[in-house]
Short mmCIF file of C-alpha atoms in Angstrom, two decimals:
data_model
loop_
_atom_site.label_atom_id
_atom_site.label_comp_id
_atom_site.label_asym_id
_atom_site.label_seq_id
_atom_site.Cartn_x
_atom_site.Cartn_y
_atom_site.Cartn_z
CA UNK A 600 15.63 13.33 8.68
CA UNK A 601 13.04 10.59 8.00
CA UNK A 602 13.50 7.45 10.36
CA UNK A 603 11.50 4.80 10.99
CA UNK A 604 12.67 3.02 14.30
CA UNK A 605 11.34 -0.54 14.95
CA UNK A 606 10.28 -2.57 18.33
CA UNK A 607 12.98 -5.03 19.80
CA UNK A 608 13.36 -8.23 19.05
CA UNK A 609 10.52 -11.37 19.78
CA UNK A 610 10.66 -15.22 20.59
CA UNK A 611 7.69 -16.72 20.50
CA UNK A 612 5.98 -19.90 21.07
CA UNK A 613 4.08 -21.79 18.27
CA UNK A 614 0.72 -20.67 18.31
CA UNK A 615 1.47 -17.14 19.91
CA UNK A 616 1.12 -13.65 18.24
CA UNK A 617 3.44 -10.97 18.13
CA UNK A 618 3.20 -7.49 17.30
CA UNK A 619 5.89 -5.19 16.25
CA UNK A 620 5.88 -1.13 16.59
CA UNK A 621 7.49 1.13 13.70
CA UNK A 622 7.98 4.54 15.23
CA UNK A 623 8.07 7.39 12.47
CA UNK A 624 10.14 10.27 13.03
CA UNK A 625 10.94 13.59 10.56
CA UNK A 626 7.61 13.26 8.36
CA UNK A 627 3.85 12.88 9.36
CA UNK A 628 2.78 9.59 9.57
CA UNK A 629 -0.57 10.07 8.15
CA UNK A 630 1.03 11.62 4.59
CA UNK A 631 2.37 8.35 4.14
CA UNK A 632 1.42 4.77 4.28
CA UNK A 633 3.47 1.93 5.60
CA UNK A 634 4.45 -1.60 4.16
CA UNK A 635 5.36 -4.60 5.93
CA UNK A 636 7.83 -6.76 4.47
CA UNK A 637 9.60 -9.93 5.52
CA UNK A 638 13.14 -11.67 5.12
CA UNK A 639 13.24 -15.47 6.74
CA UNK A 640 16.76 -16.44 7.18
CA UNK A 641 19.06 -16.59 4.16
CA UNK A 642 15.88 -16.30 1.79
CA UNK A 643 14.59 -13.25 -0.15
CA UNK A 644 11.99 -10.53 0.22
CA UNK A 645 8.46 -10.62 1.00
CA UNK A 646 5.71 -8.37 1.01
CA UNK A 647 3.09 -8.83 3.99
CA UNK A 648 1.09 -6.04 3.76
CA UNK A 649 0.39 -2.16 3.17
CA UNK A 650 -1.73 0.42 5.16
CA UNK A 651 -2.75 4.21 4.66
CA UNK A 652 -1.64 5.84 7.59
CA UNK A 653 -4.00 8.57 6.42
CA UNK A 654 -7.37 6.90 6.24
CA UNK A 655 -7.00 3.39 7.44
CA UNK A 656 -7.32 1.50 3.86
CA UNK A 657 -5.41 -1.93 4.13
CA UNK A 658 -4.09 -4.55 1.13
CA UNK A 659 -3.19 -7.50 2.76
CA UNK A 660 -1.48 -10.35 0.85
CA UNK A 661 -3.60 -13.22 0.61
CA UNK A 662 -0.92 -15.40 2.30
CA UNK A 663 -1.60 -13.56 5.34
CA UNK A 664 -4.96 -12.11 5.25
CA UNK A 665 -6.60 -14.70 7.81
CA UNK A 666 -3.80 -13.95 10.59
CA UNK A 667 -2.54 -10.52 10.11
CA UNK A 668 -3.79 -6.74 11.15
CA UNK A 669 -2.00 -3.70 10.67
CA UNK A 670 -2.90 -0.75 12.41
CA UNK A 671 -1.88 2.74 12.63
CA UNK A 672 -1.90 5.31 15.47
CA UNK A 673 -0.92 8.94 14.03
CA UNK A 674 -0.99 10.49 17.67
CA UNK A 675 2.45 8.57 18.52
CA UNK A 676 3.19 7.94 14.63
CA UNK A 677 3.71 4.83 15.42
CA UNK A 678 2.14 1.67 12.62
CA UNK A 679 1.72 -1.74 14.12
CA UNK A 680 1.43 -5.21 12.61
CA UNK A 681 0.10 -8.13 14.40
CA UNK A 682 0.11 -11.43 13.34
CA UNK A 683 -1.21 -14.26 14.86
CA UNK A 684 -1.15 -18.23 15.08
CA UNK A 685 2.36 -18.08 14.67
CA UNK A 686 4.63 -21.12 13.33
CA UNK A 687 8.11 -21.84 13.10
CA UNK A 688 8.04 -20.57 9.22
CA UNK A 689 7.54 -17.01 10.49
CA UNK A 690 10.97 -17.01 12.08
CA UNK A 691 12.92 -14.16 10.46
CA UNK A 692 13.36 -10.71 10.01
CA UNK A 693 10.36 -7.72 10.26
CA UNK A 694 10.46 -5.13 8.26
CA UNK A 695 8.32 -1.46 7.95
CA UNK A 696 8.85 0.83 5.11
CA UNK A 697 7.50 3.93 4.20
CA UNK A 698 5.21 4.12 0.79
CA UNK A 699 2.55 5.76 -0.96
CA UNK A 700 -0.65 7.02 0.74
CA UNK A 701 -3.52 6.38 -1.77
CA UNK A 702 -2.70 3.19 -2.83
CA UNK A 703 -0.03 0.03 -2.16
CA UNK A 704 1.57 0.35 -5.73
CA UNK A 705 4.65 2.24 -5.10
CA UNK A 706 7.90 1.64 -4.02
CA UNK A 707 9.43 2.02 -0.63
CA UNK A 708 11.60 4.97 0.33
CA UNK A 709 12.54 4.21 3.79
CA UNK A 710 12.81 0.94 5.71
CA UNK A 711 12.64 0.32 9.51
CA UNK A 712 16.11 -1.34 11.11
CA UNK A 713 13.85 -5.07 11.00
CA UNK A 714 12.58 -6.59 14.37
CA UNK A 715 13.97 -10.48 14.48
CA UNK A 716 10.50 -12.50 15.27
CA UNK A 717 12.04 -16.24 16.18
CA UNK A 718 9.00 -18.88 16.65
CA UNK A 719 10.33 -21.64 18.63
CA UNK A 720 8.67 -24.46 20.90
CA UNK B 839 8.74 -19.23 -6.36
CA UNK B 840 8.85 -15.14 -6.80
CA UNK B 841 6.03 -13.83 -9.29
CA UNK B 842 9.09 -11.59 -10.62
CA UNK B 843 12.27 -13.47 -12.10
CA UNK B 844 15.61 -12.69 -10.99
CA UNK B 845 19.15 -14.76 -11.51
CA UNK B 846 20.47 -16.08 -8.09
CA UNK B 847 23.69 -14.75 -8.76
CA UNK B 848 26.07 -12.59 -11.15
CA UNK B 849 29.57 -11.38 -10.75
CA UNK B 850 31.81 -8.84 -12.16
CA UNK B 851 34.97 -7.25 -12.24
CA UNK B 852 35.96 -3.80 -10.61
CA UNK B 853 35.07 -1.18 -13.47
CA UNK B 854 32.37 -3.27 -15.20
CA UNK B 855 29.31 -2.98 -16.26
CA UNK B 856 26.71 -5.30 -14.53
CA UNK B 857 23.33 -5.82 -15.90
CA UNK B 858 21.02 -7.51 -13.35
CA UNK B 859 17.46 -8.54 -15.18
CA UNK B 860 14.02 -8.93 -13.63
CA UNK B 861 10.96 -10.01 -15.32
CA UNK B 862 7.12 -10.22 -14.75
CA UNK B 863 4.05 -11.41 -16.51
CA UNK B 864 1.36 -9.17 -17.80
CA UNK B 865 -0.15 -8.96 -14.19
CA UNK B 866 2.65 -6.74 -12.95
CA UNK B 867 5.19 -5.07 -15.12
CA UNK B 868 3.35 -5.77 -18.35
CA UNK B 869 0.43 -3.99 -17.11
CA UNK B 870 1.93 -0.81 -16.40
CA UNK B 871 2.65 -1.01 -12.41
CA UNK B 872 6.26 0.76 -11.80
CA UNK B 873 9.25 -1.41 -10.82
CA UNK B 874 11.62 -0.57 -7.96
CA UNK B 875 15.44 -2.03 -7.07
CA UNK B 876 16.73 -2.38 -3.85
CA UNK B 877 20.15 -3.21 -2.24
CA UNK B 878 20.54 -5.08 0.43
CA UNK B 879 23.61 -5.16 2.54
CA UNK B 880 23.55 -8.54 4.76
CA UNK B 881 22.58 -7.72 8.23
CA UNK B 882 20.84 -4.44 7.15
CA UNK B 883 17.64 -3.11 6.09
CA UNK B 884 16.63 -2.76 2.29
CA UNK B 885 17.64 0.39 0.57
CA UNK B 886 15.67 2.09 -2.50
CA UNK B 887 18.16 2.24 -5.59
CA UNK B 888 15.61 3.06 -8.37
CA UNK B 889 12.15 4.23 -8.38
CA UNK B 890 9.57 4.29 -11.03
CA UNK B 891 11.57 2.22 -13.64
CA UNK B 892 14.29 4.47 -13.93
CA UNK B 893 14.36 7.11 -10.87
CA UNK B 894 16.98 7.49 -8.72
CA UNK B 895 16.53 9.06 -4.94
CA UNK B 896 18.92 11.42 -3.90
CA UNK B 897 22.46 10.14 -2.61
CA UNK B 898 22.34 7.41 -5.01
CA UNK B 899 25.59 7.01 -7.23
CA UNK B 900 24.99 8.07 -11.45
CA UNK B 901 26.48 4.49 -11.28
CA UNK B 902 23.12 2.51 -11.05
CA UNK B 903 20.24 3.35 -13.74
CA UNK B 904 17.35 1.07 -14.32
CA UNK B 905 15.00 0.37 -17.53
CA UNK B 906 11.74 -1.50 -18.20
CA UNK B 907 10.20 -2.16 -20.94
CA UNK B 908 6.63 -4.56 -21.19
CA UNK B 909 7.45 -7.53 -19.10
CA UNK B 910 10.85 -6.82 -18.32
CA UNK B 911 13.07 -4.41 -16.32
CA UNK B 912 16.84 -4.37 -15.59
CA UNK B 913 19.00 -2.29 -13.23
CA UNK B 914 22.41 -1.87 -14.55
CA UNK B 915 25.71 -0.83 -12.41
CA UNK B 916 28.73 0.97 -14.43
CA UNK B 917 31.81 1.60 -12.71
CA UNK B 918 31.68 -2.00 -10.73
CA UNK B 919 33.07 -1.31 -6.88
CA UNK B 920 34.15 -3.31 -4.38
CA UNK B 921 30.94 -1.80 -1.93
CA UNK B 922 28.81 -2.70 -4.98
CA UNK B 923 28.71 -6.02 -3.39
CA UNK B 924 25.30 -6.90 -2.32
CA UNK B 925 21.69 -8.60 -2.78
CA UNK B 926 19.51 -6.81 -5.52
CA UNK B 927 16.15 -6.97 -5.39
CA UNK B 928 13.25 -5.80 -8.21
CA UNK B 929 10.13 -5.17 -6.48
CA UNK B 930 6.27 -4.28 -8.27
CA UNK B 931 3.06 -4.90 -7.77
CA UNK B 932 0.39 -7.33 -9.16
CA UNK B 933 -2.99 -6.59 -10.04
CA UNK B 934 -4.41 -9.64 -10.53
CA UNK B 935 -3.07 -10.99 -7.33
CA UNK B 936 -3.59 -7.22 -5.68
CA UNK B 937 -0.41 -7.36 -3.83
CA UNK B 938 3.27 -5.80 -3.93
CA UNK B 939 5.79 -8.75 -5.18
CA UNK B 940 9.27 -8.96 -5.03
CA UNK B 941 12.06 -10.60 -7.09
CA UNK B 942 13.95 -13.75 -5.58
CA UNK B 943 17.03 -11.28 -5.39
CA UNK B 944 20.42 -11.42 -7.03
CA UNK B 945 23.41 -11.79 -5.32
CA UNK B 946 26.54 -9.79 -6.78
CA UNK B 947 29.77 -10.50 -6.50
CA UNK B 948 32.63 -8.66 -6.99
CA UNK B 949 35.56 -10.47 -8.61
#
């Protein structure tokens, strides 16, 4: 069945970058592409970022587009997102979830487990 | 501040009828993009409830049915259970601000 399985959890310094792995299991990666969303503690939903695991094309939220880069590597079927300059507001929770291919305008089938990023000095 | 509108918070009794509403501008929902729900069990990842306005995946109880119409959408739960208790979240995506967006979430309670 479709799975996406997530990298273990960070702690960071201020200023650091992190990068989490979303493993994809039971589908091809590159049919798909893969959002990343994230929860900071006790608040709501946000949406980072979106890539086409079949040619590459990225949306980035604007929020983010200075510091982040996802990447995708369909011979492990494994996305990536890296973000950089970290501060303490990126504490919280990562998550990956599957979504369209072609474009970022579509809804998200299957999430990742969420890899806890904690920024502290 | 979320680009789509949700109420904090709603509550019902067991065997109600919930109605949880979510609305957008014309960048989002009013210009055509699709709107998704989620629950959201604390502690555990997002799961897809609804999909293009009014879809529901597989495994998902004939309990929860969504609706949208121009600026607004709403997800509505019949048959209110205990495990209905959760965060609900409408999600869509914005062309002018070419990004996905999310509602602030709703918490439900169940009474």
């Amino acid at each position: 069945q479709v799975q996406l399985v997530q990298s273990g959890g960070e702690v960071k310094k201020p200023g650091a970058s992190v990068k989490v792995s979303c493993q994809a299991f039971g589908y091809s990666l590159s049919s798909y592409g893969i959002s990343w969303v994230r929860q900071a503690p006790g608040q709501g939903l946000e949406w980072m970022g979106w890539i086409s695991a079949f040619n590459g094309n990225t949306n980035y939220a604007e929020k983010f587009q200075a510091r982040l880069t996802l990447t995708t590597d369909t011979s492990t079927s494994t996305a990536h997102m890296e973000l950089r300059n970290l501060v303490s507001d990126d504490t919280g929770v990562y998550y990956c979830a599957r979504g369209g291919v072609v474009v970022a305008a579509t809804d998200l089938d299957f999430w990742g487990q969420g890899t806890p990023v904690t920024v502290s000095s | 501040q979320s680009v789509l509108t949700q109420p904090p918070s709603l509550s019902g009794a067991p065997g109600q009828r919930v109605v949880i509403p979510c609305t957008g501008n014309s960048s989002n929902l009013g210009a055509g993009y699709h709107v998704h729900w989620y629950q959201q069990i604390p502690g555990t990842a997002p799961r897809l409830l609804i999909f293009g306005n009014t879809n529901r995946p597989s495994g998902v109880p004939d309990r929860f049915s969504g609706s949208k119409s121009g600026t607004s959408a709403s997800l509505a739960i019949t048959g209110l259970l205990a495990e209905d208790e959760a965060d609900y979240y409408c999600q869509s995506y914005d062309g002018r601000l070419s990004l996905g967006v999310f509602g602030g979430g709703t918490k439900l309670t169940v009474l």
